CSV table of C-alpha atoms and ligand atoms in Angstrom, one decimal:
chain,number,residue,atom,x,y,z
J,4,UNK,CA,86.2,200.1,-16.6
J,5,UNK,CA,84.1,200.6,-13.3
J,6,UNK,CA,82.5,197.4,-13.9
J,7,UNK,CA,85.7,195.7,-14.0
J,8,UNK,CA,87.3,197.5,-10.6
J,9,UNK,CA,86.2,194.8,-8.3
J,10,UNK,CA,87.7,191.9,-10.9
J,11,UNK,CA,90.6,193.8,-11.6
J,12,UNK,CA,91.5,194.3,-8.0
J,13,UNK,CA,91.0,190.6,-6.7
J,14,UNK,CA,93.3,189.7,-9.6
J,15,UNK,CA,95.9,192.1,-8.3
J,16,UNK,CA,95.3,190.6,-5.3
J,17,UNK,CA,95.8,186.7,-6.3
J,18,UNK,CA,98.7,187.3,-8.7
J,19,UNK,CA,101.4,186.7,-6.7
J,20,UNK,CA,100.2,183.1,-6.6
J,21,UNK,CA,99.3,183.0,-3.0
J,22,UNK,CA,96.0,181.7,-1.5
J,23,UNK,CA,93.3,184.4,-0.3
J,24,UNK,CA,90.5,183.7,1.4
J,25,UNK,CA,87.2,184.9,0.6
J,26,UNK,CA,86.8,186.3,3.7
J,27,UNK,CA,89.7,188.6,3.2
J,28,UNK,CA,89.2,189.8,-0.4
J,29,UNK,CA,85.4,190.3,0.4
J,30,UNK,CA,87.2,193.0,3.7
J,31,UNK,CA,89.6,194.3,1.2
J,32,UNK,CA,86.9,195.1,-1.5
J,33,UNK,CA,84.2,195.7,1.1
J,34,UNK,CA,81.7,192.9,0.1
J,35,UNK,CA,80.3,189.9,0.9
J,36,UNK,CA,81.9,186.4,0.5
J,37,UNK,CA,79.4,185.8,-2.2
J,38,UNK,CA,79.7,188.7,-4.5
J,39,UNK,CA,83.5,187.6,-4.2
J,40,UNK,CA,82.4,183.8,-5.3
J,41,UNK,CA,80.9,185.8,-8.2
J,42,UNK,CA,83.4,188.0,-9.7
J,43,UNK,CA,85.4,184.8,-9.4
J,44,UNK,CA,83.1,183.2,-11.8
J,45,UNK,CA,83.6,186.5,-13.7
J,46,UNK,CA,87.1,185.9,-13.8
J,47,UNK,CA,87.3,182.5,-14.7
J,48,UNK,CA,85.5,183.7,-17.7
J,49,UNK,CA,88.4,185.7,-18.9
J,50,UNK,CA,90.3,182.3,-18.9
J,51,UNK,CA,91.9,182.8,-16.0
J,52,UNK,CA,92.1,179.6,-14.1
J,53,UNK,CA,91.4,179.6,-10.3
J,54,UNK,CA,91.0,176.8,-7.6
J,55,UNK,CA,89.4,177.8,-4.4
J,56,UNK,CA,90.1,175.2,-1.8
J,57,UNK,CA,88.2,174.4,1.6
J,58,UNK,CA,89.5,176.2,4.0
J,59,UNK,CA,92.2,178.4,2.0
J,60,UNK,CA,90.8,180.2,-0.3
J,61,UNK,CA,91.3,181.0,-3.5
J,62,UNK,CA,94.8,181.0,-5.6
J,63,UNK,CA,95.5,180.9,-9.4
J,64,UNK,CA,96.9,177.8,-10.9
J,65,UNK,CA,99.8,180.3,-12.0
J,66,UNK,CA,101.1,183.7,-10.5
J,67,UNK,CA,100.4,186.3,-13.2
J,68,UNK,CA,102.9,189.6,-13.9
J,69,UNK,CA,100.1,192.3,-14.9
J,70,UNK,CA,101.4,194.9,-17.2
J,71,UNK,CA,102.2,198.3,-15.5
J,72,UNK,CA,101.2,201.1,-17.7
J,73,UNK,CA,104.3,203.4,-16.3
J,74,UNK,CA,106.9,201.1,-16.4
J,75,UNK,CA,106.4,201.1,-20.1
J,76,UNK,CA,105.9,204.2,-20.4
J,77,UNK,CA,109.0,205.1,-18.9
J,78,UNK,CA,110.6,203.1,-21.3
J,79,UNK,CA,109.4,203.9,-25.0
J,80,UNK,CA,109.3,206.9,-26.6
J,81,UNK,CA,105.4,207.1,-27.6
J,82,UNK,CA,102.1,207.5,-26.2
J,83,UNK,CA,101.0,204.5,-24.1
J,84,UNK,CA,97.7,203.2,-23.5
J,85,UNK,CA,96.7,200.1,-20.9
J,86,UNK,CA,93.5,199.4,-21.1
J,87,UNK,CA,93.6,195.6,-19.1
J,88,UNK,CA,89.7,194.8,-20.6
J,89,UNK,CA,89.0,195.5,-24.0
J,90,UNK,CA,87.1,194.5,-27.4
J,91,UNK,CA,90.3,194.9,-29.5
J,92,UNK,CA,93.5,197.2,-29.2
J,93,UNK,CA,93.4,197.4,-33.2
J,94,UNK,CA,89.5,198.3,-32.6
J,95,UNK,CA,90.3,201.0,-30.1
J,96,UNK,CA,93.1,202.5,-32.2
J,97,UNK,CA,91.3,202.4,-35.7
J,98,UNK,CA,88.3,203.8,-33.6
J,99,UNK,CA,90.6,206.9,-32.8
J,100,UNK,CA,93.2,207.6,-35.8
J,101,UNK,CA,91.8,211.1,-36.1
J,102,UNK,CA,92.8,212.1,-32.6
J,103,UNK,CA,96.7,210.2,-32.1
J,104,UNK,CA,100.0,210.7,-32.4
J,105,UNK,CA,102.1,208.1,-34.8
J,106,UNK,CA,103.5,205.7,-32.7
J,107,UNK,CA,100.3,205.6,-30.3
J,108,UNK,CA,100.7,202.1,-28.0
J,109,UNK,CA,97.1,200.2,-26.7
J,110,UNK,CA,97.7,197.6,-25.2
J,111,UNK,CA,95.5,195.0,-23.0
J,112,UNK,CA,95.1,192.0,-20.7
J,113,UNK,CA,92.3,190.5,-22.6
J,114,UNK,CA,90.1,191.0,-25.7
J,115,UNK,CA,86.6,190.4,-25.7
J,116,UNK,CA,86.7,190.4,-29.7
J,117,UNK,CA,90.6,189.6,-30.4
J,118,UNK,CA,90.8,189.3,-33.9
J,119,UNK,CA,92.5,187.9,-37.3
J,120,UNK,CA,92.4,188.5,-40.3
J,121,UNK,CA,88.8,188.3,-42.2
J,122,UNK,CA,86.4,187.8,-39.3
J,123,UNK,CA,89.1,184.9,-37.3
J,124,UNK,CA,88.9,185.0,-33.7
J,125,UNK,CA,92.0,185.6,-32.3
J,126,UNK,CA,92.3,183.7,-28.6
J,127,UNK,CA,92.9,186.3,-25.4
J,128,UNK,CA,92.9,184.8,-22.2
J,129,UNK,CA,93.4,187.1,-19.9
J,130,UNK,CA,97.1,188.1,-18.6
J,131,UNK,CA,98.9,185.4,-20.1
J,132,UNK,CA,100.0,186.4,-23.3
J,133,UNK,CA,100.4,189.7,-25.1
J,134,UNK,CA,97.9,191.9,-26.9
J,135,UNK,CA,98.8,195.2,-28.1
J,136,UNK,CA,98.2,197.4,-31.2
J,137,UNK,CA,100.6,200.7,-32.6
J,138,UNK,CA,98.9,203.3,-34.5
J,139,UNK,CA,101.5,204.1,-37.5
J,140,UNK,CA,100.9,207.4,-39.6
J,141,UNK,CA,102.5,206.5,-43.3
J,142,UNK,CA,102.9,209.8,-44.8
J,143,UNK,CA,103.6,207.8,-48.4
J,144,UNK,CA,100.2,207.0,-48.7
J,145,UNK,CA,98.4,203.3,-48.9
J,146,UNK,CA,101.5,202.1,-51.4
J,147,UNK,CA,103.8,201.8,-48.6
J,148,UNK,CA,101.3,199.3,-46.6
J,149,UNK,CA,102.4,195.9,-47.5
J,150,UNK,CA,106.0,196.3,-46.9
J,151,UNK,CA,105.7,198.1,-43.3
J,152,UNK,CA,103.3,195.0,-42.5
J,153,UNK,CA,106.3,192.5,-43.5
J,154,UNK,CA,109.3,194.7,-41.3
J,155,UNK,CA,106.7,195.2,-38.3
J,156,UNK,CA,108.0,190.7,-38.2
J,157,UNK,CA,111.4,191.5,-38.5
J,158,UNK,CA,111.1,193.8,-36.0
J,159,UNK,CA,109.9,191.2,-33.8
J,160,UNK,CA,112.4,188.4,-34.7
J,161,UNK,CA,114.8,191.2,-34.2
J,162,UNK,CA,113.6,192.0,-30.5
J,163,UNK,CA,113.5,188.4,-29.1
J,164,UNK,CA,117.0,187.6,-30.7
J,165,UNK,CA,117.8,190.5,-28.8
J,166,UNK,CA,116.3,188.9,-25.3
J,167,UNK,CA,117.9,186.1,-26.5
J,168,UNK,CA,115.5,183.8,-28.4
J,169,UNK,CA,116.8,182.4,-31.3
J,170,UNK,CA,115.0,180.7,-34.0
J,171,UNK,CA,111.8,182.4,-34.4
J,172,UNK,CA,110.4,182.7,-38.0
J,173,UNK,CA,108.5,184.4,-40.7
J,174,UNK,CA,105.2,183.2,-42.3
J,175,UNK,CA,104.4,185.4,-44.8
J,176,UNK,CA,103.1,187.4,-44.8
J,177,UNK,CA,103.7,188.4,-41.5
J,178,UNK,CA,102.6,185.9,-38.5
J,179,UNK,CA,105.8,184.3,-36.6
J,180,UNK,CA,106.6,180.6,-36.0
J,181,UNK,CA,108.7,178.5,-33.9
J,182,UNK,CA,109.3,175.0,-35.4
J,183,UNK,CA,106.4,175.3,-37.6
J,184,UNK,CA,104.0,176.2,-34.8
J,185,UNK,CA,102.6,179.6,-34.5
J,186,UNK,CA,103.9,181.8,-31.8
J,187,UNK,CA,101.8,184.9,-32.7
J,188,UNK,CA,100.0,186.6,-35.2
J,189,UNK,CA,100.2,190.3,-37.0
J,190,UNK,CA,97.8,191.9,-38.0
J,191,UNK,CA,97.6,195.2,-40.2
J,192,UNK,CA,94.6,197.1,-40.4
J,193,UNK,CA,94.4,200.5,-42.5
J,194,UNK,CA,91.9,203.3,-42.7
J,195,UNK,CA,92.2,206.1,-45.6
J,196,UNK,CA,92.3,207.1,-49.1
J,197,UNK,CA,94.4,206.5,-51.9
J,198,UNK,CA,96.5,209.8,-52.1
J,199,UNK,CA,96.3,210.6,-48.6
J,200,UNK,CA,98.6,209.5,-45.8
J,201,UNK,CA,97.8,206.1,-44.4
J,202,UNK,CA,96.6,205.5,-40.9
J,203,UNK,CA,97.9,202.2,-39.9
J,204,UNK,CA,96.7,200.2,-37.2
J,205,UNK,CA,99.4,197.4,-36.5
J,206,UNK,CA,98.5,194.4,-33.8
J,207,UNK,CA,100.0,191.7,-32.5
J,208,UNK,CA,99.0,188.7,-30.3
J,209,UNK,CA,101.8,186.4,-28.8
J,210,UNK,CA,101.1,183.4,-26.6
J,211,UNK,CA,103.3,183.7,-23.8
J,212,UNK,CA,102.2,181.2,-20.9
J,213,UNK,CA,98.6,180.0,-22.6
J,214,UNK,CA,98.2,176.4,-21.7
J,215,UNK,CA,98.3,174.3,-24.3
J,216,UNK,CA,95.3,172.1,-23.5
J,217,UNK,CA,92.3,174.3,-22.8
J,218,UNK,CA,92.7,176.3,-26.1
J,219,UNK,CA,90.6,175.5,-29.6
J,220,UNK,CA,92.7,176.5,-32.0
J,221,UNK,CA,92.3,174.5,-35.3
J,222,UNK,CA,96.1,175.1,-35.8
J,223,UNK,CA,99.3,174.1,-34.6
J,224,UNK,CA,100.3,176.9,-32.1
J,225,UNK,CA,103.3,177.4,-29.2
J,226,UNK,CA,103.8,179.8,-26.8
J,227,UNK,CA,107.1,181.6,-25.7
J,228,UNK,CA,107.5,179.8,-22.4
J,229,UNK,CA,107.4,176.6,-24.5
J,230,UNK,CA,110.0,178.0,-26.4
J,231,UNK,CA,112.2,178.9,-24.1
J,232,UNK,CA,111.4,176.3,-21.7
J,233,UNK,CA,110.2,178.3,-18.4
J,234,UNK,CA,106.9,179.7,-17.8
J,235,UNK,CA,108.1,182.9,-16.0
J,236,UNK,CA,108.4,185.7,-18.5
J,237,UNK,CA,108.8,189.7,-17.8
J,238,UNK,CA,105.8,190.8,-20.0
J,239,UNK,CA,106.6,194.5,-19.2
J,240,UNK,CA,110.2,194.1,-20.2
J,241,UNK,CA,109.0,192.0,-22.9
J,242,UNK,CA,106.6,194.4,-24.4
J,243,UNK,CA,109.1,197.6,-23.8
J,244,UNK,CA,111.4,195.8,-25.8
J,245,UNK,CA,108.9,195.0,-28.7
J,246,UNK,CA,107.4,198.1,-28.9
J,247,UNK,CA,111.4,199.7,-28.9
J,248,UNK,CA,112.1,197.7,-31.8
J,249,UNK,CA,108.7,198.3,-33.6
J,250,UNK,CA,109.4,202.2,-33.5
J,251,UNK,CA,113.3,202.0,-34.4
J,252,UNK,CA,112.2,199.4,-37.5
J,253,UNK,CA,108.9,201.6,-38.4
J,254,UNK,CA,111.2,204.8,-39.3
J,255,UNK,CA,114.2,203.1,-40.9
J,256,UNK,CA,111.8,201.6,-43.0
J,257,UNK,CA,109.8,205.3,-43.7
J,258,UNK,CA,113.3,206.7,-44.4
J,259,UNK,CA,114.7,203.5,-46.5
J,260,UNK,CA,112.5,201.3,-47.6
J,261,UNK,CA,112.1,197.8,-48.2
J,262,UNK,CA,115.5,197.5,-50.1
J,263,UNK,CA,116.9,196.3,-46.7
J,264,UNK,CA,114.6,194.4,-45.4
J,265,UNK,CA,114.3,191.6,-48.0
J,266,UNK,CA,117.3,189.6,-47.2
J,267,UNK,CA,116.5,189.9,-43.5
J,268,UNK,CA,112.9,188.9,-44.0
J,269,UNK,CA,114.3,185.8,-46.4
J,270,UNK,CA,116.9,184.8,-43.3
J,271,UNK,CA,114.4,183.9,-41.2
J,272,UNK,CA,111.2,182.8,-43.7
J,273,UNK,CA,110.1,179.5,-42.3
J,274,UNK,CA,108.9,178.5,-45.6
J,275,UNK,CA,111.5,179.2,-47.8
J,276,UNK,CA,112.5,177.1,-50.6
J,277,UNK,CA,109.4,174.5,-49.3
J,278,UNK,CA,106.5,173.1,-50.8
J,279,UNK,CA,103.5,175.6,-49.5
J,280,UNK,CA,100.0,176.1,-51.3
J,281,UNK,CA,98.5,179.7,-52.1
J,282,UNK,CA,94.8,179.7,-51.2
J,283,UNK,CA,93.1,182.2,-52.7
J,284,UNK,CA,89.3,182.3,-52.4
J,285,UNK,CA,88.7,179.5,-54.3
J,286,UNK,CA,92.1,179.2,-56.1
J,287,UNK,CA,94.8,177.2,-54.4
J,288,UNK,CA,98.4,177.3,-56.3
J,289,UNK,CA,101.1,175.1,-55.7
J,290,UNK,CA,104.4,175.6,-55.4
J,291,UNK,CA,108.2,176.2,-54.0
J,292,UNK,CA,108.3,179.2,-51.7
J,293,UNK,CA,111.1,181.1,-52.9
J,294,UNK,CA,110.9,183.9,-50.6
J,295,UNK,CA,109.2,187.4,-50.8
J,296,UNK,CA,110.4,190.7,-53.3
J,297,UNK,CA,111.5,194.1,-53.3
J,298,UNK,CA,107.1,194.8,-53.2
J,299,UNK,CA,106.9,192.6,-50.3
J,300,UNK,CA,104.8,190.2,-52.4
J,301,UNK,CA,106.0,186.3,-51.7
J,302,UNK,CA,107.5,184.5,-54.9
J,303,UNK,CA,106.2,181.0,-55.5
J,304,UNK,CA,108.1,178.5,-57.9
J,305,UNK,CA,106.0,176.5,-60.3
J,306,UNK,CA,106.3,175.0,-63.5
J,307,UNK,CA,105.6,178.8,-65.3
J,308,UNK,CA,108.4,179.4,-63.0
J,309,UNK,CA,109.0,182.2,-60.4
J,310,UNK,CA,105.7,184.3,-59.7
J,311,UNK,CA,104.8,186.8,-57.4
J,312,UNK,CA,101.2,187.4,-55.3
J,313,UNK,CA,100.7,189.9,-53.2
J,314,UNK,CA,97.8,190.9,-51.8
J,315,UNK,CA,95.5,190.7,-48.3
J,316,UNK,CA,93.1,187.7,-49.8
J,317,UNK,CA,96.1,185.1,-50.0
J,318,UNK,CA,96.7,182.6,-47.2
J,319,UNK,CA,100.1,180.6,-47.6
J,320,UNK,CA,100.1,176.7,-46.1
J,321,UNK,CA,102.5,174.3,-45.9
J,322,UNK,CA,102.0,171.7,-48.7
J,323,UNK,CA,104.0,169.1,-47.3
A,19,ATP,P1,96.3,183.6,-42.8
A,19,ATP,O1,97.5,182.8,-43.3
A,19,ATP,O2,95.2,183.8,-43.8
A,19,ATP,O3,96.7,184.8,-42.1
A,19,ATP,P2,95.9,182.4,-40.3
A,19,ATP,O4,95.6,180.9,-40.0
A,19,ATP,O5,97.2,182.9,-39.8
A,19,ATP,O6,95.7,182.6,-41.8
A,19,ATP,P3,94.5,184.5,-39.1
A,19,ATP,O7,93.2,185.1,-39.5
A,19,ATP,O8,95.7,185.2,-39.5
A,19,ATP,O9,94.7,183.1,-39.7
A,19,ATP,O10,94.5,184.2,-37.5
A,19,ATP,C1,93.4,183.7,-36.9
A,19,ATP,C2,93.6,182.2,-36.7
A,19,ATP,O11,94.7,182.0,-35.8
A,19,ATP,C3,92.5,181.5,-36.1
A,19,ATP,O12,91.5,181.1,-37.1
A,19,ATP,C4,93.1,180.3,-35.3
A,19,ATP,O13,93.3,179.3,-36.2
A,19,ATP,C5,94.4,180.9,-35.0
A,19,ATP,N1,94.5,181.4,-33.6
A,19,ATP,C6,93.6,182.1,-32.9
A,19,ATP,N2,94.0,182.5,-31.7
A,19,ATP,C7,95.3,182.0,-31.6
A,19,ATP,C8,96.3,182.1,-30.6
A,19,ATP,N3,96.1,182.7,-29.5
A,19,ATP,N4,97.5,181.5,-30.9
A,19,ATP,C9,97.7,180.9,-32.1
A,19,ATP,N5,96.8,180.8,-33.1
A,19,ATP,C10,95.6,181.4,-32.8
A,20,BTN,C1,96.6,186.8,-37.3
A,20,BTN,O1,97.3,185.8,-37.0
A,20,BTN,O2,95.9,186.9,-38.3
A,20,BTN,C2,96.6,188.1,-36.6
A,20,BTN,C3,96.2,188.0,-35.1
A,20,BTN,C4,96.3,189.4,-34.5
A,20,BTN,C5,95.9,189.4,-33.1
A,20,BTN,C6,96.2,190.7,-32.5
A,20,BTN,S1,96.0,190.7,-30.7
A,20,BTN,C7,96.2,192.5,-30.7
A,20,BTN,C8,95.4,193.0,-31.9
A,20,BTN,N1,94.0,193.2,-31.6
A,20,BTN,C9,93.3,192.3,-32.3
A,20,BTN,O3,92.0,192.3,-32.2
A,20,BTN,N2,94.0,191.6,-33.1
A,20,BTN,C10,95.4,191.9,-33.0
């Protein structure tokens, strides 16, 4: 963290969007002008954009709200964690399970190794989206898994309806969409042994204010201040509010089980009742998604019928 102090505090310093000189960070921080210039370049690294001009300074090509570790914890009920430069919040929860409470928040303002599932890179420029993990103890063992990863999605279509943002859906199994473009992605890691209580790692990336342009991402993605047509988001309130309704859904769904979350998954399943392909190492199967089950597998319509798959190997893809 010390060797981030100096890049840290000049982008507290710049995120209100205003122009400093290099002149008056380098007094603020006590350095010269040209170790400024470089933990600019340091900066711009993270993805954050900057544009010095002559005269002016520098200024960011868009204020940034950096998340504040006790306004959030003032608002949830579990341990939280902000660590603003890190490899992965699932990494630095999975690295710890031994030693946390269930319900354990990390959460940071860029990855150096976001990730997806099997080795995928998961995109995290710094400060403009959202990137944070919860640690989930699942006293029912490994069984329970699957279903907890589908309700952790309801739980999140369930928190922005509440913030009002309507039509946000469901790829199963778990990643969420906005008119067939990906708005973030879930991902569930575990560590333990059959018969034992699970330790769950749950973590989720949502684009928030990423612009569009600069990103490589070799599918169609949005961001939430596309869909709700405004750049300025409250990430703090944002992420109080997720992490709220992550904790409320986590223990109705330890106490109930899936029964009730299967026709509120189905409501919002973008795919449902459309042609999508199951890929499956080297097996692809085509069908009509017909929604998930009671198991939290997702049931595909063939000519055998209704089927169900379940399992972490299977990638779903529109087949239209
Ligand atoms: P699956 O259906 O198997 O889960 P997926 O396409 O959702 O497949 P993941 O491994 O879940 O893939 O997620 C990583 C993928 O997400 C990357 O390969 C890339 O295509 C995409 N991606 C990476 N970063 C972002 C981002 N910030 N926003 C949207 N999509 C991203
Ligand atoms: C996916 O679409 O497969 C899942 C992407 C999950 C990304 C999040 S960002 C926070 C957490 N830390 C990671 O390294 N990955 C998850």
């Amino acid at each position: 963290m010390k060797e981030h102090h100096a890049k840290l505090t000049i982008l507290s310093t710049l995120a209100d969007g205003d122009f400093y000189s290099g002149e008056t960070l380098g007094a603020a921080l006590g350095m010269s002008r040209a170790a400024i210039s470089k933990h600019i370049q340091g900066i711009q690294d993270w993805g954050v954009d900057i544009f010095r001009v002559q005269g002016k300074g520098y200024q960011l090509a868009q204020p940034i709200q950096l998340l504040d570790e006790n306004y959030i914890r003032q608002r949830v009920s579990t341990p939280v964690h902000l660590h603003p430069i890190i490899d992965s919040t699932n990494q630095y929860l999975l690295d710890r399970v031994g030693s946390l409470t269930s319900g354990t928040v990390c959460l940071a303002e860029y990855q150096e190794k976001g990730r997806g599932r099997r080795g995928r890179q998961w995109i995290s420029p710094f400060g403009t989206n959202l990137y944070f993990s919860m640690y989930w103890r699942l006293d029912a063992g490994m069984a329970a898994a699957m279903g907890l990863s589908l309700v952790v999605g309801v739980a999140v279509v369930d928190a922005l309806k509440s913030l009002g943002v309507d039509g946000i859906k469901l790829k199963w199994p778990n990643d969420l969409y906005y008119q067939d473009k990906k708005l973030a992605g879930i991902l569930v890691e575990v560590s333990g042994q059959a018969g034992e209580a699970a330790h769950l790692v749950i973590g989720m990336g949502m684009n928030l204010s990423m612009a569009q342009e600069e990103q490589q991402i070799d599918q169609p993605w949005t961001s939430l201040a596309q869909v709700i047509g405004k750049s300025q988001i409250d990430r703090n309130a944002l992420a109080v509010a997720l992490i709220q309704s992550w904790v409320r859904t986590l223990e109705t769904y330890e106490n109930e089980g899936m029964t009730n979350f299967v026709a509120r998954w189905n409501a919002v399943d973008n795919f449902i009742d459309r042609p999508v392909k199951l890929l499956m190492g080297e097996r692809v199967i085509a069908g009509i998604e017909r929604g998930i089950d009671a198991h939290g597998a997702v049931l595909l319509e063939t000519e055998q019928g209704i089927e169900s798959y379940v399992g972490g190997e299977i990638s779903l893809r529109s087949n239209e």
